[in-house]
């Protein structure tokens, strides 16, 4: 009876701590997932694994050199290497966090040697050594430590998604730079052809002027156009070189100065499939990372709430001071102790409660961030699909414009060269201006179509069919 009476205060204290902790859990539970209502498909459309999702869509452009360039970027790009390092770092942080639920042990040694002298008396010395081994372990009564481990797991999943996003973005950026380089090369070639055409016109004007003494204004117009074409040629050459440097940076080849693209832009031989399912967006890296962020903040909010509950810890220690080193490990000198403690914070100035509320607000913020990211993703896909159709129609009309402008240019140039009555240099210049503008516009439009298709793959998070495995 005496022994039981001594246990009553301990039991009463534990019960009070439990009741105090439970009464403090008055917060609403966090949200660990969220659903965004999405369209079944996008009306603007015409009727796995991470690698396939990230860059498998590149082969739809039917350009082997483009595929090799994207592979080179994947192998040598510094930003992607940094993203991979961050992913590995998150994995080690996740593994390190697993030690929360394991016992912790430490070893402490000490030693002291002192010597004293007193005049002519003999000197004296003393020595002492100590060895202390201690360990501790927190019992995960409420699952707080498991919540923190789950949050680390979610952080790692988010980092993996961001790494996949870095691969997708790099593939898209490389494809864009490749197309831009080809378009810049084509604009440079067009500028060269334009300069040759203006020089031929100038020679005709100068010949007519020498033969008839008339047409001085035509000569001035011709010289002006030649100077303008030379200036444009230098501008186009600069743009081509800058496009090449941009591609070299992405592929890790800078500053070789040897990067050159093909002469023809890739062809879009495949139309966007009809009825693309909106579920493809679930694999989009930023949305996957946002979903993992919701889970991570939810588990940390749970852990913060459970920190208001009592905690149970066990600790052990063994050690002794000795006067000689050879006695340090003698079991007779070891002293061991085992203790258990139940802790409950009764008052901390509201710190723990405010930390729990802050964690819940972080969870709510992550939910809102996810919904906003999803809405942005829907808009980007819809815009890219709409632009894909519109740019295709524009190209069809522009091809006809180029054909007709070329015929008009040829006819005007022939009439002026043959001296047909009623033809003059102004007709030739206007025909050439229209033809050159149409050709330049066609290069820009075809490149814009390619860039928009790349943006569509980026918005979808990959190709048109592979779902996240």
CSV table of C-alpha atoms in Angstrom, one decimal:
chain,number,residue,atom,x,y,z
A,1,UNK,CA,0.0,0.0,0.0
A,2,UNK,CA,2.8,2.4,0.8
A,3,UNK,CA,4.4,1.7,-2.6
A,4,UNK,CA,1.2,2.3,-4.4
A,5,UNK,CA,0.6,5.5,-2.6
A,6,UNK,CA,3.9,6.8,-3.8
A,7,UNK,CA,2.9,6.0,-7.4
A,8,UNK,CA,-0.3,8.1,-7.2
A,9,UNK,CA,1.4,11.5,-7.6
A,10,UNK,CA,3.3,10.3,-10.6
A,11,UNK,CA,0.2,8.8,-12.2
A,12,UNK,CA,-1.8,11.9,-11.4
A,13,UNK,CA,1.0,14.1,-12.9
A,14,UNK,CA,1.1,12.0,-16.1
A,15,UNK,CA,-2.7,12.2,-16.4
A,16,UNK,CA,-2.7,15.9,-16.0
A,17,UNK,CA,-0.1,16.3,-18.6
A,18,UNK,CA,-2.0,14.2,-21.1
A,19,UNK,CA,-5.2,16.1,-20.4
A,20,UNK,CA,-3.4,19.4,-20.8
A,21,UNK,CA,-1.8,18.3,-24.0
A,22,UNK,CA,-5.0,17.0,-25.5
A,23,UNK,CA,-7.0,20.1,-24.6
A,24,UNK,CA,-4.4,22.2,-26.5
A,25,UNK,CA,-5.1,20.4,-29.8
A,26,UNK,CA,-7.9,22.8,-30.8
A,27,UNK,CA,-6.6,23.5,-34.3
A,28,UNK,CA,-8.3,22.4,-37.5
A,29,UNK,CA,-6.6,19.5,-39.2
A,30,UNK,CA,-4.3,20.4,-42.2
A,31,UNK,CA,-5.1,19.6,-45.8
A,32,UNK,CA,-2.8,16.9,-47.2
A,33,UNK,CA,-4.2,16.9,-50.8
A,34,UNK,CA,-6.3,19.0,-53.1
A,35,UNK,CA,-8.3,18.4,-56.2
A,36,UNK,CA,-8.6,21.0,-59.0
A,37,UNK,CA,-11.6,20.6,-61.4
A,38,UNK,CA,-10.2,20.4,-64.9
A,39,UNK,CA,-11.7,20.2,-68.4
A,40,UNK,CA,-12.1,16.7,-69.8
A,41,UNK,CA,-10.3,17.9,-72.9
A,42,UNK,CA,-9.3,21.1,-74.7
A,43,UNK,CA,-11.7,22.1,-77.5
A,44,UNK,CA,-8.9,24.0,-79.2
A,45,UNK,CA,-7.1,20.7,-80.0
A,46,UNK,CA,-7.6,19.0,-83.4
A,47,UNK,CA,-9.2,15.9,-83.6
A,48,UNK,CA,5.8,6.3,-68.4
A,49,UNK,CA,8.8,7.2,-67.7
A,50,UNK,CA,10.5,10.4,-66.8
A,51,UNK,CA,12.9,10.3,-69.8
A,52,UNK,CA,10.1,9.8,-72.3
A,53,UNK,CA,8.1,12.6,-70.7
A,54,UNK,CA,10.9,15.1,-70.5
A,55,UNK,CA,12.4,14.8,-74.0
A,56,UNK,CA,10.7,12.0,-75.9
A,57,UNK,CA,8.5,14.6,-77.7
A,58,UNK,CA,11.6,15.9,-79.5
A,59,UNK,CA,11.5,13.1,-82.1
A,60,UNK,CA,8.2,14.4,-83.3
A,61,UNK,CA,10.1,17.2,-85.1
A,62,UNK,CA,11.9,14.6,-87.2
A,63,UNK,CA,15.3,16.2,-86.9
A,64,UNK,CA,18.1,13.8,-86.0
A,65,UNK,CA,20.6,16.6,-85.4
A,66,UNK,CA,18.1,18.3,-83.0
A,67,UNK,CA,17.8,15.1,-81.0
A,68,UNK,CA,21.6,14.8,-80.8
A,69,UNK,CA,21.8,18.5,-79.7
A,70,UNK,CA,19.2,17.9,-76.9
A,71,UNK,CA,21.1,14.8,-75.8
A,72,UNK,CA,24.3,16.9,-75.6
A,73,UNK,CA,22.5,19.5,-73.5
A,74,UNK,CA,21.3,16.8,-71.1
A,75,UNK,CA,24.8,15.5,-70.7
A,76,UNK,CA,26.7,18.8,-70.3
A,77,UNK,CA,24.4,21.5,-69.1
A,78,UNK,CA,25.5,23.1,-65.8
A,79,UNK,CA,22.0,24.1,-64.6
A,80,UNK,CA,20.8,20.5,-65.0
A,81,UNK,CA,23.8,19.2,-63.1
A,82,UNK,CA,23.0,21.7,-60.3
A,83,UNK,CA,19.4,20.5,-60.2
A,84,UNK,CA,20.7,16.9,-60.0
A,85,UNK,CA,22.9,17.8,-57.1
A,86,UNK,CA,20.0,19.4,-55.3
A,87,UNK,CA,17.9,16.3,-55.8
A,88,UNK,CA,20.7,14.2,-54.3
A,89,UNK,CA,21.1,16.6,-51.4
A,90,UNK,CA,17.3,16.3,-50.7
A,91,UNK,CA,17.7,12.5,-50.7
A,92,UNK,CA,20.5,12.7,-48.0
A,93,UNK,CA,18.4,15.1,-45.9
A,94,UNK,CA,15.6,12.6,-46.1
A,95,UNK,CA,17.9,9.7,-45.0
A,96,UNK,CA,19.3,11.8,-42.2
A,97,UNK,CA,15.8,12.6,-40.9
A,98,UNK,CA,15.1,8.9,-40.5
A,99,UNK,CA,17.5,8.9,-37.4
A,100,UNK,CA,14.8,10.8,-35.4
A,101,UNK,CA,13.2,7.6,-34.4
A,102,UNK,CA,16.5,5.8,-33.5
A,103,UNK,CA,18.4,6.0,-30.2
A,104,UNK,CA,21.2,8.5,-30.1
A,105,UNK,CA,24.5,7.6,-28.5
A,106,UNK,CA,27.6,9.7,-27.6
A,107,UNK,CA,31.0,9.1,-26.1
A,108,UNK,CA,33.0,11.6,-24.1
A,109,UNK,CA,36.5,11.1,-22.8
A,110,UNK,CA,38.6,13.4,-20.7
A,111,UNK,CA,42.1,13.4,-19.2
A,112,UNK,CA,44.1,15.6,-16.9
A,113,UNK,CA,47.8,15.4,-15.8
A,114,UNK,CA,49.2,17.9,-13.3
A,115,UNK,CA,52.6,18.3,-11.7
A,116,UNK,CA,53.7,20.6,-8.9
A,117,UNK,CA,57.1,21.6,-7.4
A,118,UNK,CA,57.8,23.1,-4.1
A,119,UNK,CA,61.3,24.5,-3.7
A,120,UNK,CA,63.9,21.7,-3.2
A,121,UNK,CA,61.2,19.2,-2.4
A,122,UNK,CA,60.5,16.5,-4.7
A,123,UNK,CA,57.9,17.2,-7.4
A,124,UNK,CA,54.5,15.5,-7.3
A,125,UNK,CA,52.2,14.6,-10.1
A,126,UNK,CA,48.6,13.4,-10.4
A,127,UNK,CA,46.5,12.1,-13.2
A,128,UNK,CA,42.8,11.5,-13.8
A,129,UNK,CA,40.8,10.1,-16.7
A,130,UNK,CA,37.1,9.9,-17.5
A,131,UNK,CA,35.0,8.0,-19.9
A,132,UNK,CA,31.3,8.6,-20.3
A,133,UNK,CA,28.9,6.8,-22.6
A,134,UNK,CA,25.4,8.2,-22.9
A,135,UNK,CA,22.3,7.4,-25.1
A,136,UNK,CA,18.8,8.8,-25.4
A,137,UNK,CA,15.7,7.9,-27.2
A,138,UNK,CA,12.3,9.6,-27.7
A,139,UNK,CA,9.3,7.4,-27.9
A,140,UNK,CA,7.1,8.5,-30.8
A,141,UNK,CA,3.9,8.3,-28.8
A,142,UNK,CA,1.8,10.5,-31.1
A,143,UNK,CA,3.5,10.0,-34.4
A,144,UNK,CA,5.2,13.4,-34.4
A,145,UNK,CA,8.5,12.0,-35.6
A,146,UNK,CA,6.8,9.9,-38.3
A,147,UNK,CA,5.1,13.1,-39.5
A,148,UNK,CA,8.4,14.8,-39.8
A,149,UNK,CA,9.8,11.8,-41.8
A,150,UNK,CA,6.8,11.9,-44.0
A,151,UNK,CA,7.4,15.6,-44.6
A,152,UNK,CA,11.0,14.9,-45.6
A,153,UNK,CA,9.7,12.2,-48.0
A,154,UNK,CA,7.3,14.7,-49.6
A,155,UNK,CA,10.2,17.3,-49.9
A,156,UNK,CA,12.2,14.7,-51.8
A,157,UNK,CA,9.3,13.9,-54.1
A,158,UNK,CA,9.0,17.6,-54.8
A,159,UNK,CA,12.7,17.9,-55.6
A,160,UNK,CA,12.5,14.9,-57.9
A,161,UNK,CA,9.6,16.6,-59.7
A,162,UNK,CA,11.6,19.8,-60.0
A,163,UNK,CA,14.6,17.9,-61.4
A,164,UNK,CA,12.3,16.4,-64.0
A,165,UNK,CA,11.0,19.9,-64.7
A,166,UNK,CA,14.6,21.1,-65.2
A,167,UNK,CA,15.1,18.3,-67.8
A,168,UNK,CA,11.9,19.2,-69.6
A,169,UNK,CA,12.8,22.9,-69.5
A,170,UNK,CA,16.3,22.2,-70.8
A,171,UNK,CA,15.0,20.1,-73.6
A,172,UNK,CA,12.5,22.9,-74.6
A,173,UNK,CA,15.1,25.6,-74.3
A,174,UNK,CA,17.5,23.7,-76.4
A,175,UNK,CA,14.9,23.0,-79.1
A,176,UNK,CA,13.9,26.6,-79.1
A,177,UNK,CA,17.6,27.7,-79.4
A,178,UNK,CA,18.1,25.2,-82.3
A,179,UNK,CA,15.1,26.5,-84.2
A,180,UNK,CA,16.1,30.1,-83.5
A,181,UNK,CA,19.6,29.4,-84.9
A,182,UNK,CA,18.2,27.9,-88.1
A,183,UNK,CA,15.8,30.8,-88.5
A,184,UNK,CA,18.6,33.3,-88.0
A,185,UNK,CA,20.7,31.4,-90.6
A,186,UNK,CA,17.8,31.6,-93.1
A,187,UNK,CA,17.3,35.3,-92.4
A,188,UNK,CA,21.1,35.7,-93.1
A,189,UNK,CA,20.8,33.9,-96.4
A,190,UNK,CA,17.8,36.0,-97.3
A,191,UNK,CA,19.7,39.1,-96.6
A,192,UNK,CA,22.5,37.9,-98.8
A,193,UNK,CA,20.1,37.2,-101.7
A,194,UNK,CA,18.5,40.6,-101.2
A,195,UNK,CA,21.9,42.3,-101.4
A,196,UNK,CA,22.7,40.5,-104.6
A,197,UNK,CA,19.3,41.5,-106.1
A,198,UNK,CA,19.8,45.2,-105.2
A,199,UNK,CA,23.3,45.1,-106.6
A,200,UNK,CA,21.9,43.8,-109.9
A,201,UNK,CA,19.3,46.5,-110.0
A,202,UNK,CA,22.0,49.1,-109.4
A,203,UNK,CA,24.1,47.8,-112.3
A,204,UNK,CA,21.0,48.1,-114.6
A,205,UNK,CA,20.3,51.6,-113.4
A,206,UNK,CA,23.9,52.7,-113.9
A,207,UNK,CA,24.0,51.1,-117.4
A,208,UNK,CA,20.8,52.9,-118.4
A,209,UNK,CA,22.1,56.2,-117.0
A,210,UNK,CA,25.4,55.9,-118.9
A,211,UNK,CA,23.5,55.0,-122.1
A,212,UNK,CA,20.8,57.7,-122.0
A,213,UNK,CA,21.9,60.2,-119.4
A,214,UNK,CA,18.6,59.7,-117.7
A,215,UNK,CA,17.7,58.0,-114.5
A,216,UNK,CA,20.0,59.6,-112.0
A,217,UNK,CA,17.3,59.3,-109.4
A,218,UNK,CA,17.2,55.5,-110.1
A,219,UNK,CA,20.9,55.3,-109.5
A,220,UNK,CA,20.5,57.1,-106.1
A,221,UNK,CA,17.7,54.8,-105.1
A,222,UNK,CA,19.8,51.8,-106.1
A,223,UNK,CA,22.8,52.9,-104.1
A,224,UNK,CA,20.6,53.6,-101.1
A,225,UNK,CA,19.1,50.1,-101.2
A,226,UNK,CA,22.5,48.5,-101.6
A,227,UNK,CA,23.8,50.3,-98.5
A,228,UNK,CA,20.6,49.4,-96.5
A,229,UNK,CA,21.0,45.7,-97.6
A,230,UNK,CA,24.6,45.6,-96.5
A,231,UNK,CA,23.6,47.0,-93.1
A,232,UNK,CA,20.8,44.5,-92.8
A,233,UNK,CA,23.3,41.7,-93.7
A,234,UNK,CA,25.6,42.7,-90.9
A,235,UNK,CA,22.7,42.8,-88.4
A,236,UNK,CA,21.5,39.3,-89.5
A,237,UNK,CA,25.0,37.9,-89.2
A,238,UNK,CA,25.2,39.3,-85.6
A,239,UNK,CA,21.9,37.8,-84.8
A,240,UNK,CA,23.0,34.4,-86.2
A,241,UNK,CA,26.2,34.4,-84.1
A,242,UNK,CA,24.3,35.3,-81.0
A,243,UNK,CA,21.8,32.5,-81.6
A,244,UNK,CA,24.7,30.1,-82.0
A,245,UNK,CA,26.3,31.3,-78.7
A,246,UNK,CA,23.0,30.8,-76.9
A,247,UNK,CA,22.8,27.2,-78.1
A,248,UNK,CA,26.4,26.6,-77.1
A,249,UNK,CA,25.8,27.7,-73.5
A,250,UNK,CA,22.9,25.3,-73.2
A,251,UNK,CA,24.9,22.3,-74.6
A,252,UNK,CA,28.0,23.2,-72.7
A,253,UNK,CA,30.0,23.8,-75.9
A,254,UNK,CA,30.6,27.5,-75.3
A,255,UNK,CA,32.9,29.2,-76.4
A,256,UNK,CA,33.8,26.9,-79.2
A,257,UNK,CA,32.3,29.2,-81.9
A,258,UNK,CA,31.8,26.1,-84.1
A,259,UNK,CA,28.1,25.5,-83.6
A,260,UNK,CA,26.1,25.6,-86.7
A,261,UNK,CA,22.5,24.4,-87.4
A,262,UNK,CA,20.9,23.0,-90.5
A,263,UNK,CA,19.5,25.2,-93.3
A,264,UNK,CA,15.9,24.0,-93.0
A,265,UNK,CA,13.6,24.4,-90.0
A,266,UNK,CA,12.1,21.1,-88.7
A,267,UNK,CA,8.7,20.3,-90.1
A,268,UNK,CA,5.6,19.8,-88.1
A,269,UNK,CA,4.4,16.6,-89.8
A,270,UNK,CA,2.1,15.6,-86.9
A,271,UNK,CA,-1.0,17.5,-85.9
A,272,UNK,CA,-2.0,17.9,-82.3
A,273,UNK,CA,-4.1,14.8,-81.4
A,274,UNK,CA,-7.8,15.4,-81.0
A,275,UNK,CA,-9.2,15.3,-77.4
A,276,UNK,CA,-6.0,15.6,-75.4
A,277,UNK,CA,-6.9,14.4,-71.9
A,278,UNK,CA,-6.4,17.0,-69.1
A,279,UNK,CA,-5.0,14.2,-66.9
A,280,UNK,CA,-1.7,14.7,-68.8
A,281,UNK,CA,-1.2,17.8,-66.7
A,282,UNK,CA,-0.9,15.6,-63.6
A,283,UNK,CA,2.6,14.8,-64.7
A,284,UNK,CA,3.5,18.4,-65.2
A,285,UNK,CA,6.6,18.9,-62.9
A,286,UNK,CA,5.5,22.2,-61.2
A,287,UNK,CA,2.1,20.7,-60.3
A,288,UNK,CA,3.6,17.5,-59.1
A,289,UNK,CA,6.0,19.5,-56.9
A,290,UNK,CA,3.1,21.7,-55.6
A,291,UNK,CA,1.1,18.6,-54.7
A,292,UNK,CA,4.1,17.2,-52.8
A,293,UNK,CA,4.4,20.6,-51.1
A,294,UNK,CA,0.8,20.3,-49.8
A,295,UNK,CA,1.6,16.9,-48.3
A,296,UNK,CA,4.9,18.2,-46.7
A,297,UNK,CA,3.3,21.2,-45.1
A,298,UNK,CA,0.4,19.0,-43.8
A,299,UNK,CA,2.7,16.6,-42.1
A,300,UNK,CA,4.8,19.4,-40.6
A,301,UNK,CA,1.6,21.0,-39.4
A,302,UNK,CA,0.6,17.7,-37.7
A,303,UNK,CA,4.0,17.5,-36.1
A,304,UNK,CA,3.7,21.1,-34.8
A,305,UNK,CA,0.3,20.3,-33.3
A,306,UNK,CA,1.6,17.1,-31.7
A,307,UNK,CA,4.5,19.1,-30.1
A,308,UNK,CA,1.9,20.4,-27.7
A,309,UNK,CA,1.4,16.9,-26.3
A,310,UNK,CA,3.6,15.3,-23.6
A,311,UNK,CA,6.8,13.5,-24.8
A,312,UNK,CA,8.4,10.4,-23.4
A,313,UNK,CA,12.1,10.1,-23.4
A,314,UNK,CA,14.6,7.4,-22.2
A,315,UNK,CA,18.2,8.1,-21.4
A,316,UNK,CA,21.1,6.1,-20.2
A,317,UNK,CA,24.7,7.0,-19.2
A,318,UNK,CA,27.7,5.1,-17.9
A,319,UNK,CA,31.1,6.4,-16.8
A,320,UNK,CA,33.6,7.1,-14.1
A,321,UNK,CA,36.6,9.1,-13.3
A,322,UNK,CA,39.8,7.1,-12.7
A,323,UNK,CA,43.3,8.0,-11.5
A,324,UNK,CA,45.1,5.7,-13.9
A,325,UNK,CA,44.6,5.2,-17.6
A,326,UNK,CA,44.7,1.4,-17.3
A,327,UNK,CA,41.6,1.5,-15.1
A,328,UNK,CA,39.6,3.5,-17.6
A,329,UNK,CA,37.8,0.5,-19.0
A,330,UNK,CA,37.6,-1.6,-15.8
A,331,UNK,CA,34.0,-2.6,-15.3
A,332,UNK,CA,34.4,-2.2,-11.6
A,333,UNK,CA,34.8,1.5,-12.0
A,334,UNK,CA,31.8,2.0,-14.3
A,335,UNK,CA,28.7,3.6,-13.0
A,336,UNK,CA,25.5,3.3,-15.0
A,337,UNK,CA,22.2,5.1,-14.8
A,338,UNK,CA,18.9,4.7,-16.7
A,339,UNK,CA,16.3,7.3,-16.5
A,340,UNK,CA,12.9,8.0,-18.1
A,341,UNK,CA,11.2,11.4,-18.3
A,342,UNK,CA,7.8,12.6,-19.4
A,343,UNK,CA,7.8,16.2,-20.4
A,344,UNK,CA,4.9,18.6,-21.1
A,345,UNK,CA,5.4,22.2,-21.7
A,346,UNK,CA,2.9,24.1,-19.6
A,347,UNK,CA,3.9,27.6,-20.6
A,348,UNK,CA,6.2,28.9,-23.3
A,349,UNK,CA,4.7,32.3,-24.0
A,350,UNK,CA,2.5,30.9,-26.7
A,351,UNK,CA,5.5,29.9,-28.8
A,352,UNK,CA,4.4,26.3,-29.5
A,353,UNK,CA,0.8,27.3,-30.2
A,354,UNK,CA,1.8,30.0,-32.6
A,355,UNK,CA,4.2,27.7,-34.3
A,356,UNK,CA,1.4,25.2,-34.9
A,357,UNK,CA,-0.9,28.0,-36.2
A,358,UNK,CA,2.0,29.2,-38.5
A,359,UNK,CA,2.4,25.6,-39.9
A,360,UNK,CA,-1.3,25.4,-40.6
A,361,UNK,CA,-1.2,28.7,-42.5
A,362,UNK,CA,1.8,27.4,-44.5
A,363,UNK,CA,-0.4,24.4,-45.4
A,364,UNK,CA,-3.2,26.7,-46.5
A,365,UNK,CA,-0.8,28.8,-48.6
A,366,UNK,CA,0.5,25.6,-50.3
A,367,UNK,CA,-3.1,24.7,-51.3
A,368,UNK,CA,-3.7,28.1,-52.8
A,369,UNK,CA,-0.4,28.0,-54.6
A,370,UNK,CA,-1.3,24.6,-56.1
A,371,UNK,CA,-4.7,25.9,-57.3
A,372,UNK,CA,-3.1,29.0,-58.9
A,373,UNK,CA,-0.4,26.9,-60.6
A,374,UNK,CA,-3.1,24.6,-62.0
A,375,UNK,CA,-5.1,27.5,-63.4
A,376,UNK,CA,-2.0,28.9,-65.0
A,377,UNK,CA,-1.3,25.4,-66.5
A,378,UNK,CA,-4.8,25.2,-68.0
A,379,UNK,CA,-4.4,28.7,-69.5
A,380,UNK,CA,-1.0,27.9,-71.0
A,381,UNK,CA,-2.2,24.7,-72.7
A,382,UNK,CA,-5.4,26.4,-74.0
A,383,UNK,CA,-3.4,29.3,-75.4
A,384,UNK,CA,-0.8,27.0,-77.1
A,385,UNK,CA,-3.5,24.9,-78.7
A,386,UNK,CA,-5.3,27.9,-80.0
A,387,UNK,CA,-2.1,29.4,-81.3
A,388,UNK,CA,-1.2,26.1,-83.0
A,389,UNK,CA,-4.3,26.2,-85.1
A,390,UNK,CA,-4.1,30.0,-85.8
A,391,UNK,CA,-0.5,29.9,-86.9
A,392,UNK,CA,-1.1,27.0,-89.2
A,393,UNK,CA,-3.8,28.9,-91.0
A,394,UNK,CA,-1.6,32.0,-91.2
A,395,UNK,CA,1.2,30.0,-92.7
A,396,UNK,CA,-1.2,28.7,-95.4
A,397,UNK,CA,-2.1,32.2,-96.4
A,398,UNK,CA,1.5,33.5,-96.2
A,399,UNK,CA,2.8,30.8,-98.5
A,400,UNK,CA,0.4,32.1,-101.2
A,401,UNK,CA,1.5,35.7,-100.4
A,402,UNK,CA,5.2,34.7,-100.9
A,403,UNK,CA,4.4,32.9,-104.2
A,404,UNK,CA,2.5,35.9,-105.7
A,405,UNK,CA,5.1,38.4,-104.4
A,406,UNK,CA,7.9,36.4,-106.1
A,407,UNK,CA,6.0,36.4,-109.4
A,408,UNK,CA,5.5,40.2,-109.2
A,409,UNK,CA,9.1,40.8,-108.4
A,410,UNK,CA,10.3,38.6,-111.3
A,411,UNK,CA,7.9,40.4,-113.7
A,412,UNK,CA,8.8,43.9,-112.5
A,413,UNK,CA,12.6,43.2,-112.7
A,414,UNK,CA,12.3,41.7,-116.3
A,415,UNK,CA,10.2,44.6,-117.5
A,416,UNK,CA,12.6,47.2,-116.1
A,417,UNK,CA,15.7,45.3,-117.5
A,418,UNK,CA,14.0,45.1,-121.0
A,419,UNK,CA,13.2,48.8,-120.9
A,420,UNK,CA,9.5,48.2,-121.4
A,421,UNK,CA,7.6,51.4,-121.5
A,422,UNK,CA,5.8,52.3,-118.3
A,423,UNK,CA,8.2,50.3,-116.1
A,424,UNK,CA,10.5,52.1,-113.7
A,425,UNK,CA,12.8,51.4,-110.8
A,426,UNK,CA,10.1,52.3,-108.2
A,427,UNK,CA,8.0,49.4,-109.4
A,428,UNK,CA,10.9,47.1,-109.1
A,429,UNK,CA,11.8,48.3,-105.6
A,430,UNK,CA,8.2,48.0,-104.4
A,431,UNK,CA,7.9,44.5,-105.8
A,432,UNK,CA,11.2,43.5,-104.2
A,433,UNK,CA,10.2,45.0,-100.8
A,434,UNK,CA,7.0,43.1,-100.8
A,435,UNK,CA,8.7,39.8,-101.8
A,436,UNK,CA,11.5,40.1,-99.3
A,437,UNK,CA,9.1,41.1,-96.5
A,438,UNK,CA,6.9,38.1,-97.3
A,439,UNK,CA,9.9,35.7,-97.3
A,440,UNK,CA,11.2,37.1,-94.0
A,441,UNK,CA,7.7,36.9,-92.5
A,442,UNK,CA,7.4,33.3,-93.6
A,443,UNK,CA,10.7,32.4,-91.9
A,444,UNK,CA,9.5,34.1,-88.7
A,445,UNK,CA,6.1,32.5,-88.8
A,446,UNK,CA,7.4,29.0,-89.4
A,447,UNK,CA,9.8,29.4,-86.5
A,448,UNK,CA,7.0,30.8,-84.3
A,449,UNK,CA,4.9,27.7,-85.1
A,450,UNK,CA,7.8,25.5,-83.9
A,451,UNK,CA,8.3,27.5,-80.8
A,452,UNK,CA,4.6,27.4,-80.0
A,453,UNK,CA,4.6,23.6,-80.4
A,454,UNK,CA,7.6,23.4,-78.0
A,455,UNK,CA,5.7,25.6,-75.6
A,456,UNK,CA,2.7,23.3,-75.8
A,457,UNK,CA,4.9,20.3,-74.8
A,458,UNK,CA,6.3,22.4,-72.0
A,459,UNK,CA,2.8,23.4,-70.9
A,460,UNK,CA,1.6,19.7,-71.0
A,461,UNK,CA,4.6,18.5,-69.2
A,462,UNK,CA,5.8,16.3,-72.0
A,463,UNK,CA,4.6,14.5,-75.0
A,464,UNK,CA,1.0,13.9,-76.1
A,465,UNK,CA,0.4,10.5,-74.7
A,466,UNK,CA,2.9,9.3,-72.0
A,467,UNK,CA,1.4,9.5,-68.5
A,468,UNK,CA,3.5,9.7,-65.4
A,469,UNK,CA,4.6,6.3,-64.2
